[in-house]
PDB file of C-alpha atoms in Angstrom:
ATOM      1  CA  UNK M 707     -23.154  10.960  10.342  1.00  0.00           C
ATOM      2  CA  UNK M 708     -23.143  12.753  13.684  1.00  0.00           C
ATOM      3  CA  UNK M 709     -19.380  12.718  14.126  1.00  0.00           C
ATOM      4  CA  UNK M 710     -18.642  13.878  10.607  1.00  0.00           C
ATOM      5  CA  UNK M 711     -21.046  16.782  10.999  1.00  0.00           C
ATOM      6  CA  UNK M 712     -19.524  17.798  14.301  1.00  0.00           C
ATOM      7  CA  UNK M 713     -16.010  17.603  12.899  1.00  0.00           C
ATOM      8  CA  UNK M 714     -16.614  19.282   9.562  1.00  0.00           C
ATOM      9  CA  UNK M 715     -14.652  22.369  10.548  1.00  0.00           C
ATOM     10  CA  UNK M 716     -11.733  20.229  11.677  1.00  0.00           C
ATOM     11  CA  UNK M 717     -11.758  18.223   8.456  1.00  0.00           C
ATOM     12  CA  UNK M 718     -11.424  21.460   6.499  1.00  0.00           C
ATOM     13  CA  UNK M 719      -8.160  22.109   8.305  1.00  0.00           C
ATOM     14  CA  UNK M 720      -6.668  18.636   8.632  1.00  0.00           C
ATOM     15  CA  UNK M 721      -8.642  16.631   6.076  1.00  0.00           C
ATOM     16  CA  UNK M 722      -8.786  13.636   8.382  1.00  0.00           C
ATOM     17  CA  UNK M 723     -10.676  12.529  11.487  1.00  0.00           C
ATOM     18  CA  UNK M 724      -9.067  13.484  14.775  1.00  0.00           C
ATOM     19  CA  UNK M 725      -9.009  10.711  17.351  1.00  0.00           C
ATOM     20  CA  UNK M 726      -9.473  12.965  20.362  1.00  0.00           C
ATOM     21  CA  UNK M 727     -12.781  14.191  18.980  1.00  0.00           C
ATOM     22  CA  UNK M 728     -14.227  10.695  19.362  1.00  0.00           C
ATOM     23  CA  UNK M 729     -14.156  11.197  23.111  1.00  0.00           C
ATOM     24  CA  UNK M 730     -17.253  13.370  23.018  1.00  0.00           C
ATOM     25  CA  UNK M 731     -19.429  10.981  21.031  1.00  0.00           C
ATOM     26  CA  UNK M 732     -20.677   7.403  21.061  1.00  0.00           C
ATOM     27  CA  UNK M 733     -18.890   5.794  18.132  1.00  0.00           C
ATOM     28  CA  UNK M 734     -18.756   2.554  16.168  1.00  0.00           C
ATOM     29  CA  UNK M 735     -15.574   0.653  15.296  1.00  0.00           C
ATOM     30  CA  UNK M 736     -15.607  -1.840  12.440  1.00  0.00           C
ATOM     31  CA  UNK M 737     -13.809  -4.915  13.828  1.00  0.00           C
ATOM     32  CA  UNK M 738     -11.329  -6.217  11.238  1.00  0.00           C
ATOM     33  CA  UNK M 739     -13.246  -4.015   8.835  1.00  0.00           C
ATOM     34  CA  UNK M 740     -16.707  -5.529   8.646  1.00  0.00           C
ATOM     35  CA  UNK M 741     -15.776  -9.074   9.671  1.00  0.00           C
ATOM     36  CA  UNK M 742     -19.355 -10.300   9.846  1.00  0.00           C
ATOM     37  CA  UNK M 743     -20.046  -9.222   6.274  1.00  0.00           C
ATOM     38  CA  UNK M 744     -16.795  -9.605   4.322  1.00  0.00           C
ATOM     39  CA  UNK M 745     -13.510 -11.545   4.616  1.00  0.00           C
ATOM     40  CA  UNK M 746     -11.841 -10.142   7.729  1.00  0.00           C
ATOM     41  CA  UNK M 747      -8.878  -7.772   7.550  1.00  0.00           C
ATOM     42  CA  UNK M 748      -9.116  -7.406   3.771  1.00  0.00           C
ATOM     43  CA  UNK M 749      -9.486  -4.213   1.775  1.00  0.00           C
ATOM     44  CA  UNK M 750     -12.959  -5.396   0.777  1.00  0.00           C
ATOM     45  CA  UNK M 751     -13.935  -5.682   4.433  1.00  0.00           C
ATOM     46  CA  UNK M 752     -12.457  -2.300   5.289  1.00  0.00           C
ATOM     47  CA  UNK M 753     -14.193  -0.603   2.368  1.00  0.00           C
ATOM     48  CA  UNK M 754     -17.494  -2.144   3.419  1.00  0.00           C
ATOM     49  CA  UNK M 755     -17.067  -0.740   6.919  1.00  0.00           C
ATOM     50  CA  UNK M 756     -16.305   2.693   5.504  1.00  0.00           C
ATOM     51  CA  UNK M 757     -19.347   2.505   3.238  1.00  0.00           C
ATOM     52  CA  UNK M 758     -21.424   1.798   6.346  1.00  0.00           C
ATOM     53  CA  UNK M 759     -20.096   5.059   7.806  1.00  0.00           C
ATOM     54  CA  UNK M 760     -18.185   3.708  10.796  1.00  0.00           C
ATOM     55  CA  UNK M 761     -16.211   6.174  12.872  1.00  0.00           C
ATOM     56  CA  UNK M 762     -13.186   3.894  13.129  1.00  0.00           C
ATOM     57  CA  UNK M 763     -11.774   0.713  11.624  1.00  0.00           C
ATOM     58  CA  UNK M 764      -9.770  -1.857  13.604  1.00  0.00           C
ATOM     59  CA  UNK M 765      -7.152  -4.123  12.018  1.00  0.00           C
ATOM     60  CA  UNK M 766      -4.456  -6.542  13.207  1.00  0.00           C
ATOM     61  CA  UNK M 767      -0.830  -6.373  12.114  1.00  0.00           C
ATOM     62  CA  UNK M 768       1.898  -8.990  11.900  1.00  0.00           C
ATOM     63  CA  UNK M 769       5.200  -9.082  10.013  1.00  0.00           C
ATOM     64  CA  UNK M 770       6.247 -11.269   7.090  1.00  0.00           C
ATOM     65  CA  UNK M 771       9.515 -13.196   6.952  1.00  0.00           C
ATOM     66  CA  UNK M 772      11.038 -10.301   5.008  1.00  0.00           C
ATOM     67  CA  UNK M 773       9.826  -7.702   7.531  1.00  0.00           C
ATOM     68  CA  UNK M 774       6.779  -6.262   5.760  1.00  0.00           C
ATOM     69  CA  UNK M 775       3.880  -5.295   8.053  1.00  0.00           C
ATOM     70  CA  UNK M 776       0.795  -7.162   6.863  1.00  0.00           C
ATOM     71  CA  UNK M 777      -2.800  -7.138   8.056  1.00  0.00           C
ATOM     72  CA  UNK M 778      -3.852 -10.521   9.404  1.00  0.00           C
ATOM     73  CA  UNK M 779      -5.076 -11.697  12.803  1.00  0.00           C
ATOM     74  CA  UNK M 780      -3.815 -15.234  13.305  1.00  0.00           C
ATOM     75  CA  UNK M 781      -0.278 -16.502  13.734  1.00  0.00           C
ATOM     76  CA  UNK M 782      -0.884 -18.750  10.725  1.00  0.00           C
ATOM     77  CA  UNK M 783      -2.673 -18.222   7.424  1.00  0.00           C
ATOM     78  CA  UNK M 784      -4.645 -21.460   7.796  1.00  0.00           C
ATOM     79  CA  UNK M 785      -8.010 -20.109   9.008  1.00  0.00           C
ATOM     80  CA  UNK M 786      -8.387 -17.032   6.825  1.00  0.00           C
ATOM     81  CA  UNK M 787      -6.755 -18.044   3.541  1.00  0.00           C
ATOM     82  CA  UNK M 788      -6.456 -21.015   1.205  1.00  0.00           C
ATOM     83  CA  UNK M 789      -2.887 -21.609   2.372  1.00  0.00           C
ATOM     84  CA  UNK M 790      -1.060 -23.093   5.321  1.00  0.00           C
ATOM     85  CA  UNK M 791       1.863 -21.947   7.403  1.00  0.00           C
ATOM     86  CA  UNK M 792       3.152 -19.306   9.770  1.00  0.00           C
ATOM     87  CA  UNK M 793       2.913 -15.671   8.703  1.00  0.00           C
ATOM     88  CA  UNK M 794       6.361 -14.993  10.168  1.00  0.00           C
ATOM     89  CA  UNK M 795       7.894 -17.767   8.063  1.00  0.00           C
ATOM     90  CA  UNK M 796       6.435 -16.623   4.743  1.00  0.00           C
ATOM     91  CA  UNK M 797       7.708 -13.867   2.471  1.00  0.00           C
ATOM     92  CA  UNK M 798       5.464 -11.055   1.334  1.00  0.00           C
ATOM     93  CA  UNK M 799       5.408 -12.582  -2.140  1.00  0.00           C
ATOM     94  CA  UNK M 800       4.218 -15.901  -0.724  1.00  0.00           C
ATOM     95  CA  UNK M 801       1.571 -14.240   1.425  1.00  0.00           C
ATOM     96  CA  UNK M 802       0.249 -12.156  -1.470  1.00  0.00           C
ATOM     97  CA  UNK M 803      -0.325 -15.252  -3.577  1.00  0.00           C
ATOM     98  CA  UNK M 804      -2.923 -16.512  -1.103  1.00  0.00           C
ATOM     99  CA  UNK M 805      -6.670 -15.991  -1.358  1.00  0.00           C
ATOM    100  CA  UNK M 806      -7.896 -14.320   1.834  1.00  0.00           C
ATOM    101  CA  UNK M 807     -11.520 -14.811   0.793  1.00  0.00           C
ATOM    102  CA  UNK M 808     -13.567 -13.818  -2.254  1.00  0.00           C
ATOM    103  CA  UNK M 809     -10.374 -13.275  -4.226  1.00  0.00           C
ATOM    104  CA  UNK M 810      -8.967 -10.779  -1.731  1.00  0.00           C
ATOM    105  CA  UNK M 811      -5.278 -10.623  -0.869  1.00  0.00           C
ATOM    106  CA  UNK M 812      -3.660 -10.191   2.538  1.00  0.00           C
ATOM    107  CA  UNK M 813      -3.106  -6.431   2.544  1.00  0.00           C
ATOM    108  CA  UNK M 814       0.018  -4.541   3.402  1.00  0.00           C
ATOM    109  CA  UNK M 815      -0.472  -2.256   6.390  1.00  0.00           C
ATOM    110  CA  UNK M 816       0.395   0.714   4.193  1.00  0.00           C
ATOM    111  CA  UNK M 817      -2.499  -0.127   1.850  1.00  0.00           C
ATOM    112  CA  UNK M 818      -4.925  -0.170   4.762  1.00  0.00           C
ATOM    113  CA  UNK M 819      -3.568   3.045   6.236  1.00  0.00           C
ATOM    114  CA  UNK M 820      -3.990   4.865   2.938  1.00  0.00           C
ATOM    115  CA  UNK M 821      -7.464   3.388   2.421  1.00  0.00           C
ATOM    116  CA  UNK M 822      -8.719   4.611   5.792  1.00  0.00           C
ATOM    117  CA  UNK M 823      -6.775   7.886   5.927  1.00  0.00           C
ATOM    118  CA  UNK M 824      -9.080  10.884   5.795  1.00  0.00           C
ATOM    119  CA  UNK M 825     -12.206   8.727   6.108  1.00  0.00           C
ATOM    120  CA  UNK M 826     -12.118   7.274   9.627  1.00  0.00           C
ATOM    121  CA  UNK M 827      -9.904   6.747  12.634  1.00  0.00           C
ATOM    122  CA  UNK M 828      -7.729   3.621  12.450  1.00  0.00           C
ATOM    123  CA  UNK M 829      -7.274   1.265  15.415  1.00  0.00           C
ATOM    124  CA  UNK M 830      -4.087  -0.759  14.862  1.00  0.00           C
ATOM    125  CA  UNK M 831      -3.612  -3.867  16.986  1.00  0.00           C
ATOM    126  CA  UNK M 832      -0.055  -5.135  17.234  1.00  0.00           C
ATOM    127  CA  UNK M 833      -0.026  -8.927  17.313  1.00  0.00           C
ATOM    128  CA  UNK M 834       3.781  -9.160  17.549  1.00  0.00           C
ATOM    129  CA  UNK M 835       6.449  -6.711  18.774  1.00  0.00           C
ATOM    130  CA  UNK M 836       8.228  -6.820  15.409  1.00  0.00           C
ATOM    131  CA  UNK M 837       5.252  -5.020  13.858  1.00  0.00           C
ATOM    132  CA  UNK M 838       5.625  -1.887  15.960  1.00  0.00           C
ATOM    133  CA  UNK M 839       8.500  -0.049  14.275  1.00  0.00           C
ATOM    134  CA  UNK M 840       7.499  -0.644  10.628  1.00  0.00           C
ATOM    135  CA  UNK M 841       3.924   0.413  11.384  1.00  0.00           C
ATOM    136  CA  UNK M 842       5.051   3.576  13.152  1.00  0.00           C
ATOM    137  CA  UNK M 843       7.313   4.435  10.234  1.00  0.00           C
ATOM    138  CA  UNK M 844       4.370   4.223   7.810  1.00  0.00           C
ATOM    139  CA  UNK M 845       2.167   6.336  10.077  1.00  0.00           C
ATOM    140  CA  UNK M 846       4.951   8.896  10.320  1.00  0.00           C
ATOM    141  CA  UNK M 847       5.378   9.004   6.531  1.00  0.00           C
ATOM    142  CA  UNK M 848       1.706   9.888   6.160  1.00  0.00           C
ATOM    143  CA  UNK M 849       1.713  12.098   9.273  1.00  0.00           C
ATOM    144  CA  UNK M 850      -1.409  10.279  10.451  1.00  0.00           C
ATOM    145  CA  UNK M 851      -0.595  10.327  14.163  1.00  0.00           C
ATOM    146  CA  UNK M 852      -3.729  12.192  15.186  1.00  0.00           C
ATOM    147  CA  UNK M 853      -6.043   9.680  13.538  1.00  0.00           C
ATOM    148  CA  UNK M 854      -4.488   6.395  14.678  1.00  0.00           C
ATOM    149  CA  UNK M 855      -4.925   4.533  17.971  1.00  0.00           C
ATOM    150  CA  UNK M 856      -2.296   1.858  18.608  1.00  0.00           C
ATOM    151  CA  UNK M 857      -3.700  -1.007  20.671  1.00  0.00           C
ATOM    152  CA  UNK M 858      -2.414  -4.242  22.153  1.00  0.00           C
ATOM    153  CA  UNK M 859      -2.922  -6.810  24.891  1.00  0.00           C
ATOM    154  CA  UNK M 860       0.751  -6.295  25.751  1.00  0.00           C
ATOM    155  CA  UNK M 861       1.936  -3.162  27.500  1.00  0.00           C
ATOM    156  CA  UNK M 862       5.438  -3.738  26.095  1.00  0.00           C
ATOM    157  CA  UNK M 863       4.152  -3.060  22.588  1.00  0.00           C
ATOM    158  CA  UNK M 864       2.478   0.135  23.724  1.00  0.00           C
ATOM    159  CA  UNK M 865       5.496   1.388  25.667  1.00  0.00           C
ATOM    160  CA  UNK M 866       7.530   0.861  22.506  1.00  0.00           C
ATOM    161  CA  UNK M 867       5.090   3.150  20.695  1.00  0.00           C
ATOM    162  CA  UNK M 868       5.478   5.811  23.386  1.00  0.00           C
ATOM    163  CA  UNK M 869       9.260   5.563  23.165  1.00  0.00           C
ATOM    164  CA  UNK M 870       9.061   6.175  19.409  1.00  0.00           C
ATOM    165  CA  UNK M 871       6.610   9.076  19.760  1.00  0.00           C
ATOM    166  CA  UNK M 872       5.677  10.317  23.199  1.00  0.00           C
ATOM    167  CA  UNK M 873       2.344  11.845  22.203  1.00  0.00           C
ATOM    168  CA  UNK M 874       1.120   8.878  20.133  1.00  0.00           C
ATOM    169  CA  UNK M 875      -2.281   7.519  21.168  1.00  0.00           C
ATOM    170  CA  UNK M 876      -2.339   4.066  22.762  1.00  0.00           C
ATOM    171  CA  UNK M 877      -5.038   1.780  24.153  1.00  0.00           C
ATOM    172  CA  UNK M 878      -4.832  -1.366  26.272  1.00  0.00           C
ATOM    173  CA  UNK M 879      -6.873  -4.466  25.377  1.00  0.00           C
ATOM    174  CA  UNK M 880      -7.814  -7.085  27.947  1.00  0.00           C
ATOM    175  CA  UNK M 881     -10.000 -10.185  27.997  1.00  0.00           C
ATOM    176  CA  UNK M 882      -9.762 -11.351  31.612  1.00  0.00           C
ATOM    177  CA  UNK M 883     -10.536  -9.659  34.937  1.00  0.00           C
ATOM    178  CA  UNK M 884      -7.459  -7.594  35.753  1.00  0.00           C
ATOM    179  CA  UNK M 885      -6.182  -4.179  36.751  1.00  0.00           C
ATOM    180  CA  UNK M 886      -6.283  -3.186  33.089  1.00  0.00           C
ATOM    181  CA  UNK M 887      -7.865   0.196  33.734  1.00  0.00           C
ATOM    182  CA  UNK M 888      -5.234   1.226  36.269  1.00  0.00           C
ATOM    183  CA  UNK M 889      -2.429  -0.136  34.095  1.00  0.00           C
ATOM    184  CA  UNK M 890      -3.741   1.703  31.042  1.00  0.00           C
ATOM    185  CA  UNK M 891      -3.670   4.984  32.915  1.00  0.00           C
ATOM    186  CA  UNK M 892      -0.192   4.245  34.251  1.00  0.00           C
ATOM    187  CA  UNK M 893       1.325   3.710  30.798  1.00  0.00           C
ATOM    188  CA  UNK M 894      -0.289   6.800  29.294  1.00  0.00           C
ATOM    189  CA  UNK M 895      -3.131   5.178  27.368  1.00  0.00           C
ATOM    190  CA  UNK M 896      -6.211   7.147  26.388  1.00  0.00           C
ATOM    191  CA  UNK M 897      -8.427   4.069  26.053  1.00  0.00           C
ATOM    192  CA  UNK M 898      -9.188   0.635  27.420  1.00  0.00           C
ATOM    193  CA  UNK M 899     -10.666  -2.068  25.220  1.00  0.00           C
ATOM    194  CA  UNK M 900     -12.177  -4.785  27.423  1.00  0.00           C
ATOM    195  CA  UNK M 901     -13.925  -7.934  26.298  1.00  0.00           C
ATOM    196  CA  UNK M 902     -17.524  -6.763  26.491  1.00  0.00           C
ATOM    197  CA  UNK M 903     -18.498  -8.929  29.479  1.00  0.00           C
ATOM    198  CA  UNK M 904     -15.875  -7.078  31.537  1.00  0.00           C
ATOM    199  CA  UNK M 905     -17.418  -3.703  30.724  1.00  0.00           C
ATOM    200  CA  UNK M 906     -19.633  -3.580  33.797  1.00  0.00           C
ATOM    201  CA  UNK M 907     -21.346  -0.367  34.776  1.00  0.00           C
ATOM    202  CA  UNK M 908     -18.920   0.010  37.691  1.00  0.00           C
ATOM    203  CA  UNK M 909     -15.843  -0.613  35.523  1.00  0.00           C
ATOM    204  CA  UNK M 910     -16.993   1.857  32.884  1.00  0.00           C
ATOM    205  CA  UNK M 911     -17.605   4.530  35.509  1.00  0.00           C
ATOM    206  CA  UNK M 912     -14.150   3.957  37.008  1.00  0.00           C
ATOM    207  CA  UNK M 913     -12.419   4.225  33.628  1.00  0.00           C
ATOM    208  CA  UNK M 914     -14.301   7.400  32.791  1.00  0.00           C
ATOM    209  CA  UNK M 915     -13.266   8.957  36.109  1.00  0.00           C
ATOM    210  CA  UNK M 916      -9.694   8.362  34.971  1.00  0.00           C
ATOM    211  CA  UNK M 917     -10.499  10.096  31.656  1.00  0.00           C
ATOM    212  CA  UNK M 918     -10.161   6.902  29.629  1.00  0.00           C
ATOM    213  CA  UNK M 919     -12.277   5.967  26.646  1.00  0.00           C
ATOM    214  CA  UNK M 920     -13.967   2.574  27.022  1.00  0.00           C
ATOM    215  CA  UNK M 921     -14.433   0.544  23.831  1.00  0.00           C
ATOM    216  CA  UNK M 922     -15.750  -2.992  24.489  1.00  0.00           C
ATOM    217  CA  UNK M 923     -15.380  -5.790  21.931  1.00  0.00           C
ATOM    218  CA  UNK M 924     -16.900  -7.628  20.123  1.00  0.00           C
ATOM    219  CA  UNK M 925     -20.567  -6.604  20.261  1.00  0.00           C
ATOM    220  CA  UNK M 926     -22.773  -7.952  17.489  1.00  0.00           C
ATOM    221  CA  UNK M 927     -26.311  -7.600  18.810  1.00  0.00           C
ATOM    222  CA  UNK M 928     -28.406  -4.533  19.530  1.00  0.00           C
ATOM    223  CA  UNK M 929     -29.557  -5.641  22.977  1.00  0.00           C
ATOM    224  CA  UNK M 930     -26.007  -5.897  24.303  1.00  0.00           C
ATOM    225  CA  UNK M 931     -25.069  -2.720  22.490  1.00  0.00           C
ATOM    226  CA  UNK M 932     -27.922  -0.765  24.059  1.00  0.00           C
ATOM    227  CA  UNK M 933     -27.031  -2.004  27.531  1.00  0.00           C
ATOM    228  CA  UNK M 934     -23.379  -1.045  27.168  1.00  0.00           C
ATOM    229  CA  UNK M 935     -24.292   2.321  25.727  1.00  0.00           C
ATOM    230  CA  UNK M 936     -26.499   2.939  28.769  1.00  0.00           C
ATOM    231  CA  UNK M 937     -23.428   2.308  30.949  1.00  0.00           C
ATOM    232  CA  UNK M 938     -21.695   5.168  29.196  1.00  0.00           C
ATOM    233  CA  UNK M 939     -19.135   3.349  27.057  1.00  0.00           C
ATOM    234  CA  UNK M 940     -17.351   5.511  24.530  1.00  0.00           C
ATOM    235  CA  UNK M 941     -17.942   3.204  21.592  1.00  0.00           C
ATOM    236  CA  UNK M 942     -18.322  -0.397  20.490  1.00  0.00           C
ATOM    237  CA  UNK M 943     -16.206  -2.639  18.284  1.00  0.00           C
ATOM    238  CA  UNK M 944     -18.390  -4.858  16.126  1.00  0.00           C
ATOM    239  CA  UNK M 945     -18.271  -7.396  13.312  1.00  0.00           C
ATOM    240  CA  UNK M 946     -21.685  -6.087  12.217  1.00  0.00           C
ATOM    241  CA  UNK M 947     -21.465  -2.338  11.762  1.00  0.00           C
ATOM    242  CA  UNK M 948     -24.581  -2.541   9.598  1.00  0.00           C
ATOM    243  CA  UNK M 949     -26.543  -3.390  12.756  1.00  0.00           C
ATOM    244  CA  UNK M 950     -24.724  -1.524  15.515  1.00  0.00           C
ATOM    245  CA  UNK M 951     -24.471   1.737  13.561  1.00  0.00           C
ATOM    246  CA  UNK M 952     -28.138   2.247  14.441  1.00  0.00           C
ATOM    247  CA  UNK M 953     -27.184   2.866  18.055  1.00  0.00           C
ATOM    248  CA  UNK M 954     -24.882   5.754  17.240  1.00  0.00           C
ATOM    249  CA  UNK M 955     -27.521   8.121  15.971  1.00  0.00           C
ATOM    250  CA  UNK M 956     -30.079   7.383  18.706  1.00  0.00           C
ATOM    251  CA  UNK M 957     -29.933   9.631  21.753  1.00  0.00           C
TER     252      UNK M 957
END
C-alpha cells in the first residue's frame, strides 16, 4: 500500500494513520465499509474494507432512544435490518436484537472506532445533531483526533465539532450545486465531499486552490474513477473498494 509505506515512520511514533498525510496521495474511502460487498455499516463490512487495504472507512452515526451512538444510515431500521421503526425511538437493546444482514448487528460507534483505529482513517458522518457529542467523547477517550474526519451535510453539526475541539478535522458534504466549497473554507473544513457529478474539473481546481481535499462520492466504476482522478481529486468514496483500489497504485 502506497500510503502505508509512505507513513511507516509516522506509524512507528503514533501507531495510527494521520489524516493530514492523506492530502499528498490519491486515496480510497470504503463507503459504509464495503457496502457493495457486505451489509452496509456493519463490522463485517468494515473489516472487508480494511482487508482490501482502503486508506479510510466512512460510516454514518445516529443515536438510540437511550442516547447510544450507533452506526446506521437511515432514519429507520426498515431497509437495512429485519425490523421496523425509527432508530431514535428504539433502545440500544432493541436495536442490537435486529439482524443487519448476514447475522450482523447494528454496531455501536465505539466498536467501529476501535476496529478502524490504527488501521485506517475514519470518516464519521453525523446524521443527527444528537450524535455529535457522544461521538466526540469516544474519539477523545481513544485520543484518535488525528485520524478522524467528521463530515456532514449540515454546517451546524460541523460547527458543533469545532466548538468542542477547535483543531478537529471537518468536511462538508453536498449533493446539489451550491457554494459548498466556499462555505467549507469559511467554517474551517479541510475537505469537501461532493456528489461525484458535481466534481467538475473546474470545481476541483477551485477547491484545491483553497487548500481543500476533494473526495467525491459514490464512485463504483473505473471509468468514472479514472476521469475524476485525472481532475486531481484527493480521493474517492466507493461501495466497491475491490475495484477502485486499483486506481490508487497507478500513476
